[in-house]
Tab-separated table of C-alpha atoms in Angstrom:
chain	number	residue	atom	x	y	z
A	20	MET	CA	-17.557	-24.756	5.086
A	21	ARG	CA	-18.431	-25.827	1.573
A	22	ALA	CA	-18.500	-29.272	0.072
A	23	ALA	CA	-16.734	-27.970	-3.054
A	24	PRO	CA	-13.634	-25.739	-3.435
A	25	THR	CA	-15.550	-22.813	-4.931
A	26	ILE	CA	-13.968	-19.948	-2.989
A	27	LEU	CA	-11.063	-18.502	-4.951
A	28	HIS	CA	-8.264	-16.349	-3.587
A	29	LEU	CA	-6.096	-14.421	-6.031
A	30	ASP	CA	-2.781	-12.912	-4.972
A	31	MET	CA	-0.683	-11.162	-7.622
A	32	ASP	CA	2.985	-12.119	-7.465
A	33	ALA	CA	5.341	-9.419	-6.069
A	34	PHE	CA	2.854	-6.939	-7.504
A	35	TYR	CA	4.633	-3.570	-7.393
A	36	ALA	CA	7.983	-5.044	-8.432
A	37	SER	CA	6.365	-7.129	-11.184
A	38	VAL	CA	4.643	-4.044	-12.607
A	39	GLU	CA	7.997	-2.259	-12.668
A	40	GLN	CA	9.667	-5.188	-14.428
A	41	ALA	CA	6.883	-5.354	-17.021
A	42	SER	CA	7.090	-1.594	-17.548
A	43	LYS	CA	10.885	-1.499	-17.770
A	44	PRO	CA	12.203	-4.279	-20.046
A	45	SER	CA	15.809	-3.866	-18.872
A	46	LEU	CA	14.731	-4.926	-15.339
A	47	ARG	CA	13.165	-8.247	-16.287
A	48	GLY	CA	14.884	-11.025	-14.390
A	49	LYS	CA	16.748	-8.497	-12.231
A	50	ALA	CA	16.480	-7.705	-8.515
A	51	VAL	CA	13.940	-4.873	-8.124
A	52	ILE	CA	13.116	-3.208	-4.810
A	53	VAL	CA	10.237	-0.719	-4.568
A	54	GLY	CA	9.832	1.614	-1.603
A	55	GLY	CA	10.996	4.778	0.073
A	56	LEU	CA	14.440	5.770	-1.150
A	57	GLY	CA	15.307	8.204	1.669
A	58	PRO	CA	17.354	7.359	4.768
A	59	ARG	CA	14.181	6.276	6.568
A	60	GLY	CA	12.610	4.503	3.619
A	61	VAL	CA	11.081	1.045	3.902
A	62	VAL	CA	10.753	-1.738	1.317
A	63	ALA	CA	7.201	-1.982	-0.044
A	64	THR	CA	7.806	-4.933	-2.382
A	65	ALA	CA	10.810	-6.903	-3.575
A	66	SER	CA	10.945	-9.018	-6.715
A	67	TYR	CA	11.632	-12.719	-6.346
A	68	GLU	CA	15.148	-12.109	-7.650
A	69	ALA	CA	15.729	-9.663	-4.770
A	70	ARG	CA	14.192	-12.029	-2.229
A	71	ARG	CA	16.987	-14.514	-2.901
A	72	PHE	CA	19.304	-12.001	-1.207
A	73	GLY	CA	17.060	-11.860	1.871
A	74	VAL	CA	15.235	-8.641	0.983
A	75	HIS	CA	11.576	-8.548	2.015
A	76	SER	CA	8.755	-6.070	2.513
A	77	ALA	CA	8.811	-3.805	5.602
A	78	MET	CA	12.624	-4.065	5.749
A	79	PRO	CA	14.515	-0.777	6.196
A	80	MET	CA	15.819	0.324	2.815
A	81	GLY	CA	19.335	0.755	4.169
A	82	GLN	CA	19.434	-2.901	5.182
A	83	ALA	CA	18.084	-3.935	1.771
A	84	ARG	CA	20.866	-2.003	0.028
A	85	ARG	CA	23.472	-3.813	2.111
A	86	LEU	CA	21.979	-7.218	1.274
A	87	CYS	CA	21.435	-6.453	-2.415
A	88	PRO	CA	23.760	-3.607	-3.437
A	89	ASN	CA	23.258	-4.154	-7.175
A	90	GLY	CA	19.460	-4.129	-7.133
A	91	ALA	CA	17.295	-1.526	-8.862
A	92	TYR	CA	15.757	0.739	-6.183
A	93	LEU	CA	12.645	2.557	-7.366
A	94	ILE	CA	9.905	4.777	-5.981
A	95	PRO	CA	6.360	3.343	-6.159
A	96	ARG	CA	4.086	4.532	-8.968
A	97	PHE	CA	0.693	4.049	-7.358
A	98	SER	CA	-1.282	5.584	-10.204
A	99	LEU	CA	-0.041	2.798	-12.497
A	100	TYR	CA	-0.564	0.113	-9.842
A	101	ARG	CA	-4.196	1.232	-9.453
A	102	GLN	CA	-4.725	1.111	-13.216
A	103	VAL	CA	-3.431	-2.464	-13.367
A	104	SER	CA	-5.461	-3.394	-10.283
A	105	ASP	CA	-8.634	-2.066	-11.916
A	106	VAL	CA	-8.034	-4.379	-14.882
A	107	VAL	CA	-7.530	-7.396	-12.615
A	108	MET	CA	-10.560	-6.621	-10.433
A	109	ALA	CA	-12.718	-6.216	-13.547
A	110	LEU	CA	-11.730	-9.747	-14.623
A	111	LEU	CA	-12.704	-11.065	-11.193
A	112	ARG	CA	-16.099	-9.343	-11.367
A	113	GLU	CA	-16.752	-11.084	-14.676
A	114	LEU	CA	-16.625	-14.341	-12.731
A	115	SER	CA	-18.926	-13.397	-9.863
A	116	PRO	CA	-20.843	-10.517	-8.279
A	117	LEU	CA	-19.252	-11.488	-4.960
A	118	VAL	CA	-15.681	-10.192	-5.122
A	119	GLU	CA	-14.020	-9.100	-1.862
A	120	PRO	CA	-10.891	-7.037	-2.568
A	121	LEU	CA	-8.340	-6.992	0.251
A	122	SER	CA	-5.815	-4.689	-1.417
A	123	LEU	CA	-4.715	-3.608	-4.880
A	124	ASP	CA	-3.375	-7.092	-5.635
A	125	GLU	CA	-5.464	-9.501	-3.586
A	126	ALA	CA	-9.126	-10.593	-3.484
A	127	PHE	CA	-11.566	-13.392	-2.674
A	128	VAL	CA	-14.164	-14.548	-5.228
A	129	ASP	CA	-17.290	-16.671	-4.632
A	130	LEU	CA	-17.430	-18.802	-7.774
A	131	GLU	CA	-20.769	-20.408	-6.904
A	132	ALA	CA	-22.451	-16.995	-6.699
A	133	GLY	CA	-21.346	-16.313	-10.267
A	134	GLY	CA	-22.485	-19.717	-11.511
A	135	VAL	CA	-19.077	-20.469	-13.008
A	136	ALA	CA	-18.092	-23.412	-10.785
A	137	PHE	CA	-19.897	-25.877	-8.526
A	138	ASP	CA	-17.320	-28.665	-8.194
A	139	SER	CA	-13.563	-29.213	-8.161
A	140	ARG	CA	-13.225	-29.613	-11.904
A	141	GLY	CA	-15.129	-26.426	-12.672
A	142	ALA	CA	-13.212	-24.493	-10.008
A	143	ARG	CA	-9.835	-25.591	-11.358
A	144	GLU	CA	-10.776	-24.729	-14.942
A	145	THR	CA	-12.014	-21.303	-13.834
A	146	GLY	CA	-8.827	-20.654	-11.880
A	147	GLU	CA	-6.580	-21.591	-14.793
A	148	ARG	CA	-8.625	-19.481	-17.185
A	149	LEU	CA	-8.407	-16.514	-14.812
A	150	ARG	CA	-4.627	-16.759	-14.606
A	151	ALA	CA	-4.389	-16.853	-18.402
A	152	ASP	CA	-6.735	-13.864	-18.750
A	153	ILE	CA	-4.693	-11.836	-16.248
A	154	ARG	CA	-1.489	-12.660	-18.103
A	155	ALA	CA	-3.047	-11.603	-21.416
A	156	ALA	CA	-4.522	-8.370	-20.036
A	157	THR	CA	-1.596	-7.201	-17.900
A	158	GLY	CA	1.445	-9.304	-18.724
A	159	LEU	CA	1.655	-10.238	-15.026
A	160	SER	CA	1.280	-13.480	-13.096
A	161	GLY	CA	-1.015	-14.208	-10.195
A	162	SER	CA	-1.281	-17.171	-7.837
A	163	VAL	CA	-4.665	-18.784	-7.238
A	164	GLY	CA	-5.919	-20.786	-4.253
A	165	LEU	CA	-9.186	-22.733	-4.323
A	166	ALA	CA	-10.875	-24.230	-1.271
A	167	GLY	CA	-14.138	-24.519	0.624
A	168	SER	CA	-13.341	-21.569	2.890
A	169	LYS	CA	-11.627	-18.190	2.728
A	170	MET	CA	-8.859	-19.149	5.151
A	171	LEU	CA	-7.909	-22.273	3.213
A	172	ALA	CA	-8.126	-20.506	-0.148
A	173	LYS	CA	-5.632	-17.915	1.113
A	174	VAL	CA	-3.324	-20.619	2.453
A	175	ALA	CA	-3.545	-22.378	-0.923
A	176	SER	CA	-2.618	-19.278	-2.930
A	177	GLU	CA	0.385	-18.685	-0.685
A	178	GLU	CA	1.536	-22.277	-1.197
A	179	ALA	CA	1.030	-21.889	-4.976
A	180	LYS	CA	3.405	-18.921	-5.282
A	181	PRO	CA	4.807	-17.877	-7.598
A	182	ALA	CA	2.538	-18.143	-10.649
A	183	GLY	CA	0.768	-21.317	-9.588
A	184	LEU	CA	-2.609	-22.773	-8.654
A	185	LEU	CA	-3.428	-25.021	-5.708
A	186	LEU	CA	-6.818	-26.600	-5.028
A	187	ILE	CA	-7.576	-28.020	-1.590
A	188	GLU	CA	-10.192	-30.741	-1.778
A	189	PRO	CA	-12.760	-30.573	1.057
A	190	GLY	CA	-11.976	-33.293	3.547
A	191	THR	CA	-8.198	-33.060	3.099
A	192	GLU	CA	-7.740	-29.810	5.047
A	193	ARG	CA	-6.309	-31.222	8.255
A	194	GLU	CA	-3.900	-33.505	6.434
A	195	LEU	CA	-2.609	-30.611	4.364
A	196	LEU	CA	-2.352	-28.154	7.262
A	197	ALA	CA	-0.789	-30.490	9.838
A	198	PRO	CA	2.894	-30.198	8.786
A	199	MET	CA	2.717	-26.441	8.095
A	200	SER	CA	4.175	-23.857	10.448
A	201	VAL	CA	1.758	-22.156	12.837
A	202	ARG	CA	2.803	-18.893	11.147
A	203	THR	CA	0.864	-20.097	8.082
A	204	LEU	CA	-2.412	-19.340	9.847
A	205	PRO	CA	-3.865	-15.826	9.457
A	206	GLY	CA	-3.274	-13.670	12.512
A	207	VAL	CA	-0.349	-15.679	13.876
A	208	GLY	CA	2.467	-13.145	13.876
A	209	PRO	CA	6.000	-13.273	15.263
A	210	ALA	CA	4.967	-12.674	18.884
A	211	THR	CA	2.238	-15.353	18.929
A	212	GLY	CA	4.444	-17.735	16.982
A	213	GLU	CA	7.279	-17.315	19.494
A	214	HIS	CA	4.868	-17.774	22.409
A	215	LEU	CA	3.619	-21.032	20.901
A	216	ARG	CA	7.172	-22.177	20.113
A	217	ARG	CA	8.186	-21.776	23.748
A	218	ALA	CA	5.268	-24.055	24.591
A	219	GLY	CA	6.560	-26.654	22.118
A	220	ILE	CA	4.010	-25.934	19.381
A	221	THR	CA	5.503	-25.182	15.980
A	222	THR	CA	3.152	-26.850	13.466
A	223	VAL	CA	-0.576	-26.610	12.796
A	224	GLY	CA	-0.911	-30.297	13.619
A	225	GLU	CA	0.572	-29.741	17.071
A	226	LEU	CA	-1.801	-26.814	17.497
A	227	ALA	CA	-4.797	-29.057	16.823
A	228	GLU	CA	-3.470	-31.747	19.167
A	229	ALA	CA	-3.091	-29.244	22.001
A	230	GLY	CA	-6.858	-28.823	22.136
A	231	GLU	CA	-9.035	-25.776	22.589
A	232	ASP	CA	-8.826	-25.657	26.391
A	233	GLU	CA	-5.034	-25.595	26.385
A	234	LEU	CA	-4.900	-22.902	23.708
A	235	VAL	CA	-7.406	-20.769	25.613
A	236	ARG	CA	-5.223	-21.094	28.692
A	237	MET	CA	-2.152	-20.057	26.717
A	238	VAL	CA	-3.401	-17.111	24.628
A	239	GLY	CA	-6.840	-16.201	25.966
A	240	ARG	CA	-10.406	-17.265	25.184
A	241	SER	CA	-11.035	-15.445	21.933
A	242	ALA	CA	-7.612	-16.047	20.370
A	243	GLY	CA	-7.404	-19.619	21.659
A	244	ALA	CA	-10.787	-20.628	20.285
A	245	GLY	CA	-9.977	-19.001	16.944
A	246	LEU	CA	-6.602	-20.748	16.707
A	247	TYR	CA	-8.165	-24.109	17.398
A	248	ARG	CA	-10.819	-23.666	14.687
A	249	MET	CA	-8.184	-22.594	12.169
A	250	ALA	CA	-5.984	-25.570	13.071
A	251	LEU	CA	-8.938	-27.811	12.212
A	252	GLY	CA	-9.430	-25.967	8.937
A	253	LEU	CA	-12.796	-24.510	10.007
A	254	ASP	CA	-13.877	-21.150	8.608
A	255	ASP	CA	-17.453	-20.212	7.687
A	256	ARG	CA	-16.939	-16.536	6.789
A	257	PRO	CA	-18.760	-15.534	3.585
A	258	VAL	CA	-17.244	-13.576	0.721
A	259	VAL	CA	-18.442	-9.967	1.164
A	260	ALA	CA	-18.685	-7.921	-2.018
A	261	GLU	CA	-18.278	-4.442	-0.543
A	262	ARG	CA	-16.524	-3.356	2.618
A	263	ASP	CA	-17.137	0.172	3.762
A	264	ALA	CA	-14.109	2.388	4.098
A	265	LYS	CA	-13.338	3.279	7.700
A	266	SER	CA	-10.972	6.145	7.063
A	267	VAL	CA	-8.933	8.043	4.500
A	268	SER	CA	-5.482	9.203	5.523
A	269	VAL	CA	-2.118	10.394	4.238
A	270	GLU	CA	1.208	10.690	6.020
A	271	ASP	CA	4.825	11.657	5.376
A	272	THR	CA	8.019	10.398	6.989
A	273	PHE	CA	10.820	12.971	6.802
A	274	ASP	CA	14.471	12.234	6.111
A	275	VAL	CA	15.461	14.736	8.809
A	276	ASP	CA	13.405	15.577	11.909
A	277	LEU	CA	11.442	18.812	11.557
A	278	HIS	CA	11.942	21.421	14.303
A	279	ASP	CA	10.656	24.610	12.699
A	280	ARG	CA	7.077	25.109	13.867
A	281	VAL	CA	6.186	27.108	10.747
A	282	ARG	CA	7.473	24.290	8.549
A	283	ILE	CA	5.491	21.748	10.561
A	284	ARG	CA	2.300	23.775	10.192
A	285	GLY	CA	2.921	24.038	6.455
A	286	GLU	CA	3.374	20.280	6.143
A	287	VAL	CA	0.135	19.649	8.043
A	288	GLN	CA	-1.708	21.989	5.668
A	289	ARG	CA	-0.348	20.143	2.637
A	290	LEU	CA	-1.261	16.784	4.136
A	291	ALA	CA	-4.791	18.030	4.810
A	292	ASP	CA	-5.166	19.045	1.154
A	293	ARG	CA	-3.870	15.685	-0.075
A	294	CYS	CA	-6.190	13.871	2.301
A	295	VAL	CA	-9.200	15.780	0.988
A	296	ARG	CA	-8.235	14.960	-2.599
A	297	ARG	CA	-8.206	11.270	-1.754
A	298	LEU	CA	-11.425	11.637	0.216
A	299	ARG	CA	-13.170	13.154	-2.797
A	300	ASP	CA	-11.662	10.605	-5.173
A	301	SER	CA	-13.198	7.829	-3.063
A	302	GLY	CA	-16.595	9.562	-3.129
A	303	HIS	CA	-16.745	10.163	0.616
A	304	SER	CA	-16.933	12.905	3.180
A	305	GLY	CA	-16.155	12.556	6.895
A	306	ARG	CA	-16.930	13.923	10.352
A	307	THR	CA	-13.774	13.243	12.332
A	308	ILE	CA	-10.432	14.866	11.532
A	309	VAL	CA	-7.367	13.037	12.872
A	310	LEU	CA	-3.825	14.340	13.279
A	311	LYS	CA	-0.940	11.926	13.751
A	312	VAL	CA	2.478	13.044	15.002
A	313	ARG	CA	5.486	10.769	15.491
A	314	ARG	CA	8.136	12.599	17.457
A	315	TYR	CA	11.921	12.344	17.483
A	316	ASP	CA	11.832	9.613	20.151
A	317	PHE	CA	9.368	7.464	18.135
A	318	SER	CA	6.487	8.259	20.500
A	319	THR	CA	3.341	8.588	18.397
A	320	LEU	CA	0.425	10.828	19.320
A	321	THR	CA	-2.997	11.120	17.719
A	322	ARG	CA	-5.491	13.920	18.165
A	323	SER	CA	-8.987	14.023	16.699
A	324	GLU	CA	-11.811	16.498	16.349
A	325	THR	CA	-15.393	15.589	15.479
A	326	LEU	CA	-17.447	18.010	13.395
A	327	ARG	CA	-21.203	18.488	13.497
A	328	GLY	CA	-21.567	16.916	10.054
A	329	PRO	CA	-19.448	15.269	7.354
A	330	THR	CA	-17.297	17.421	5.073
A	331	ASP	CA	-14.991	17.208	2.105
A	332	ASP	CA	-14.073	20.888	2.229
A	333	PRO	CA	-10.287	21.391	2.282
A	334	ALA	CA	-10.535	24.636	4.287
A	335	VAL	CA	-12.479	22.912	7.063
A	336	VAL	CA	-10.032	20.004	7.233
A	337	ARG	CA	-7.036	22.366	7.205
A	338	GLU	CA	-8.469	24.463	10.031
A	339	ALA	CA	-9.278	21.417	12.145
A	340	ALA	CA	-5.831	19.901	11.597
A	341	ALA	CA	-4.192	23.220	12.534
A	342	ARG	CA	-6.203	23.394	15.765
A	343	LEU	CA	-5.184	19.850	16.639
A	344	LEU	CA	-1.520	20.656	16.000
A	345	GLU	CA	-1.656	23.504	18.518
A	346	GLY	CA	-2.181	20.947	21.261
A	347	VAL	CA	0.922	18.886	20.405
A	348	ASP	CA	4.406	19.611	21.702
A	349	THR	CA	6.877	19.301	18.816
A	350	THR	CA	9.859	20.855	20.583
A	351	GLY	CA	12.162	17.858	20.241
A	352	GLY	CA	11.477	17.345	16.545
A	353	VAL	CA	8.997	15.472	14.348
A	354	ARG	CA	9.833	12.522	12.098
A	355	LEU	CA	6.334	11.765	10.769
A	356	LEU	CA	3.090	13.682	10.255
A	357	GLY	CA	-0.279	12.382	9.127
A	358	VAL	CA	-3.785	13.727	8.558
A	359	GLY	CA	-6.848	11.524	8.247
A	360	VAL	CA	-10.612	11.686	8.073
A	361	SER	CA	-12.879	9.035	9.573
A	362	GLY	CA	-16.580	8.689	10.271
A	363	LEU	CA	-17.120	8.517	6.518
A	364	ALA	CA	-20.354	9.217	4.681
A	365	ASP	CA	-21.395	9.560	1.057
A	366	TYR	CA	-22.820	13.063	1.431
A	367	THR	CA	-21.565	16.466	2.613
A	368	GLN	CA	-22.920	18.755	5.303
A	369	GLU	CA	-24.198	21.950	3.630
A	370	ASP	CA	-23.504	24.461	6.381
A	371	LEU	CA	-19.716	24.295	6.420
A	372	PHE	CA	-19.316	27.526	8.402
A	373	ALA	CA	-21.568	26.276	11.175
A	374	GLN	CA	-19.799	22.938	11.004
A	375	SER	CA	-16.411	24.520	11.546
A	376	LEU	CA	-17.663	26.577	14.482
A	377	ALA	CA	-19.328	23.566	16.054
A	378	ALA	CA	-16.232	21.375	16.027
A	379	GLU	CA	-15.961	19.301	19.148
A	380	PRO	CA	-12.383	18.326	20.029
A	381	ASP	CA	-12.031	14.698	21.090
A	382	GLY	CA	-9.767	14.131	24.042
A	383	ALA	CA	-9.754	17.834	24.837
A	384	ASP	CA	-8.293	17.130	28.220
A	385	GLY	CA	-4.920	17.030	26.481
A	386	SER	CA	-4.264	13.379	27.193
A	387	ASP	CA	-2.062	11.616	24.676
A	388	ARG	CA	-3.563	8.706	22.811
A	389	THR	CA	-1.144	6.170	21.389
A	390	ASP	CA	-1.358	5.475	17.709
A	391	ARG	CA	-3.430	2.509	16.663
A	392	THR	CA	-3.897	0.698	13.384
A	393	ASP	CA	-7.204	-0.592	12.043
A	394	GLY	CA	-7.133	-4.342	11.779
A	395	ALA	CA	-8.047	-4.028	8.140
A	396	ASP	CA	-5.454	-1.369	7.292
A	397	ARG	CA	-3.850	-2.285	3.985
A	398	THR	CA	-1.409	-0.983	1.490
A	399	ASP	CA	-3.982	1.024	-0.354
A	400	GLY	CA	-7.634	0.535	0.384
A	401	ALA	CA	-8.847	3.287	-1.927
A	402	GLY	CA	-8.612	3.505	-5.656
A	403	GLY	CA	-11.376	1.056	-6.492
A	404	THR	CA	-10.354	-1.881	-4.329
A	405	GLY	CA	-13.184	-1.618	-1.836
A	406	GLY	CA	-10.555	-1.438	0.869
A	407	VAL	CA	-10.934	-0.269	4.385
A	408	ASP	CA	-8.292	2.345	4.986
A	409	ALA	CA	-7.367	4.546	2.076
A	410	ALA	CA	-3.948	5.276	3.521
A	411	ASP	CA	-1.461	7.251	1.472
A	412	ARG	CA	1.784	6.608	3.274
A	413	THR	CA	4.693	8.562	1.891
A	414	GLY	CA	8.129	7.344	2.873
A	415	ARG	CA	6.801	4.068	4.263
A	416	ALA	CA	5.587	0.770	3.047
A	417	ASP	CA	2.332	0.482	3.996
A	418	GLY	CA	1.493	1.286	1.652
A	419	ALA	CA	0.835	0.522	2.119
A	420	GLY	CA	0.027	0.585	1.949
A	421	GLY	CA	-0.725	5.218	-1.758
A	422	GLY	CA	1.270	8.139	-3.060
A	423	ALA	CA	4.839	8.216	-4.232
A	424	VAL	CA	7.231	7.166	-1.537
A	425	THR	CA	9.479	10.173	-1.278
A	426	SER	CA	10.557	12.256	1.634
A	427	GLY	CA	8.128	14.849	2.816
A	428	ALA	CA	10.953	17.370	2.635
A	429	ALA	CA	11.437	16.698	-1.068
A	430	GLU	CA	7.735	17.066	-1.727
A	431	ALA	CA	7.658	20.341	0.166
A	432	GLU	CA	10.517	21.698	-1.898
A	433	ALA	CA	8.810	20.552	-5.087
A	434	GLU	CA	5.637	22.404	-4.137
A	435	GLY	CA	7.408	25.664	-3.349
A	436	ALA	CA	9.032	27.588	-0.560
A	437	HIS	CA	7.333	28.232	2.759
A	438	GLY	CA	6.100	31.644	3.707
A	439	VAL	CA	6.474	34.861	1.700
A	440	ALA	CA	9.886	35.944	0.448
A	441	GLU	CA	11.094	39.514	0.896
A	442	PRO	CA	11.178	41.571	-2.311
A	443	SER	CA	14.524	41.392	-4.057
A	444	ALA	CA	16.070	43.278	-6.911
A	445	GLU	CA	17.610	40.041	-8.177
A	446	PRO	CA	15.283	37.285	-9.411
A	447	GLU	CA	15.405	34.120	-7.339
A	448	PRO	CA	17.178	31.253	-9.121
A	449	ALA	CA	14.877	28.430	-10.159
A	450	PRO	CA	15.079	25.438	-7.788
A	451	GLU	CA	16.933	22.427	-9.129
A	452	ARG	CA	14.570	19.908	-10.657
A	453	ARG	CA	14.394	16.598	-8.819
A	454	TRP	CA	14.182	13.299	-10.643
A	455	ALA	CA	13.302	10.281	-8.476
A	456	ALA	CA	14.624	6.878	-9.535
A	457	GLY	CA	11.930	4.959	-11.366
A	458	SER	CA	9.777	7.955	-12.336
A	459	ASP	CA	8.418	8.343	-15.865
A	460	VAL	CA	9.824	10.968	-18.220
A	461	ARG	CA	9.582	11.971	-21.853
A	462	HIS	CA	12.272	13.574	-23.989
A	463	ALA	CA	11.425	15.694	-27.016
A	464	VAL	CA	13.871	13.708	-29.156
A	465	TYR	CA	14.173	10.255	-27.584
A	466	GLY	CA	10.589	9.727	-26.454
A	467	PRO	CA	9.394	7.944	-23.264
A	468	GLY	CA	11.749	6.542	-20.646
A	469	TRP	CA	12.399	6.329	-16.927
A	470	VAL	CA	14.908	7.785	-14.496
A	471	GLN	CA	17.716	5.465	-13.460
A	472	GLY	CA	19.294	7.981	-11.118
A	473	SER	CA	20.330	11.591	-10.638
A	474	GLY	CA	22.917	13.674	-8.837
A	475	VAL	CA	25.584	16.359	-9.282
A	476	GLY	CA	23.318	18.269	-11.628
A	477	ARG	CA	22.778	15.301	-13.964
A	478	VAL	CA	19.960	12.823	-14.549
A	479	THR	CA	20.372	9.445	-16.223
A	480	VAL	CA	17.443	8.125	-18.257
A	481	ARG	CA	16.866	4.760	-19.903
A	482	PHE	CA	14.651	5.075	-22.967
A	483	GLU	CA	12.391	2.038	-23.175
A	484	GLN	CA	8.738	1.167	-22.676
A	485	PRO	CA	6.482	-1.846	-22.083
A	486	GLY	CA	6.878	-4.397	-24.855
A	487	SER	CA	10.089	-2.930	-26.242
A	488	GLU	CA	13.603	-4.298	-26.140
A	489	PRO	CA	15.864	-3.028	-23.322
A	490	GLY	CA	16.627	0.580	-24.177
A	491	ARG	CA	19.673	2.808	-24.297
A	492	VAL	CA	20.830	5.028	-21.442
A	493	ARG	CA	21.513	8.744	-21.852
A	494	THR	CA	22.509	11.462	-19.388
A	495	PHE	CA	21.191	15.037	-19.340
A	496	ARG	CA	21.397	18.149	-17.225
A	497	VAL	CA	18.682	18.137	-14.576
A	498	ASP	CA	17.285	21.343	-16.086
A	499	ASP	CA	17.288	20.101	-19.686
A	500	PRO	CA	14.240	21.852	-21.230
A	501	GLU	CA	13.555	18.888	-23.540
A	502	LEU	CA	13.104	16.469	-20.613
A	503	GLU	CA	9.753	16.465	-18.809
A	504	PRO	CA	7.914	14.283	-16.282
A	505	SER	CA	5.393	11.961	-17.928
A	506	ASP	CA	2.443	9.712	-17.110
A	507	PRO	CA	3.078	5.942	-17.064
A	508	LEU	CA	2.383	3.977	-20.234
A	509	PRO	CA	-0.017	0.984	-20.122
A	510	LEU	CA	1.675	-2.378	-19.645
A	511	VAL	CA	-0.331	-4.008	-22.445
A	512	GLY	CA	-2.254	-2.535	-25.363
A	513	ASP	CA	-1.875	0.564	-27.458
A	514	GLY	CA	0.469	2.383	-25.076
A	515	THR	CA	3.572	1.395	-27.032
A	516	GLU	CA	4.976	4.305	-28.973
A	517	SER	CA	8.304	5.280	-30.395
A	518	GLY	CA	10.292	8.452	-30.022
A	519	PRO	CA	10.131	11.253	-32.559
């Protein structure tokens, strides 16, 4: 614990939704919900306007639509979110060499290590300057917490939301924490909170009064001792600049359960290729290939295979994933598939052929292992955030954690048909182009815009861009040759352009 509030915690406000509002002028001040748009989609982020209707992250998208029927429902654009995150993280690294990113939109900073603040006044001035710099560079708002420990800095930033700053003076921690709900403390989820409530403990002050022995008796030695220290405001964890990635993974949730074994194998192959792309982008290779299968009854199985050495070769990962799939019964249907690589390294085994032959299946006895989540699993640990699980979860919030949240079925159709078609005298008709709500497009005449919706052979586009006035809406055929997918424009800077 420090004698000065020189640990800063930054948390961007409703990050994904705020980026969409900044990118799409017509959505400013409106309810925006970002997440999977299919029947099994989940909310990744909701704007503050949408939260007034009760919409929140991790909520099923169907429930969100019932609560907020007039909201704008958009797919995530992770490439843009990573670009904005890189700008924010660069500003943090100007303050200190000790920056600990937790996700794309959240990080701790040790201000003393950077020599920018040694007392309360300096810390507050640095925090206010940071918020102004973020606003100027991205057009977005972030909330800042300042305290003598990481736990209290995070509590402070949460209390400061939205777009605020809160500094907790050392020595005032217990007074500030006492009236807060026990759910304020990190690690106290719904189950622990309900367990404590049944024991008559609902506030942090009551938690401290219960004493360590009583808490150990209630929730176990490790958890009880940790709860008691947090209730007293004690936390001596340092800010760690780099956290090694534990795994890289991608997964798809499908709108309709998959039963065709050929289709399932094809999806696993595509997931393996996507996983390797992310693995290479993060500068890693890995030894252990992991297959995740969630079946029709929500039972989740994982299988893994450890290679002789680390690899980033897509053929090796595909072969390993295919072998693992052979040991899984998918008869009743599959609702989710995932492929991951763990045991990461920053080099690649040279002898890939020998590596493939020497694969050692883990759990070869055929026993099912239930799915588990790394404690540090976040929305998107890769992409320059120093995160711990570079998960690309398609059709979920996860999000987090990466990747556009669309159905795996739609992605498969976009990539092409499965198998080899029989020769035909008649040419196959071109598949109908799909336009996901929120995706970027460009028209040869009207310039850049974004998809508001599509259906019945038509796509509706609003032509506007960051910094412009709300734009006009036009409707086109889905196969209009003058309409093409486009990369996102920067939120701030020279990205503004006008149509031809």
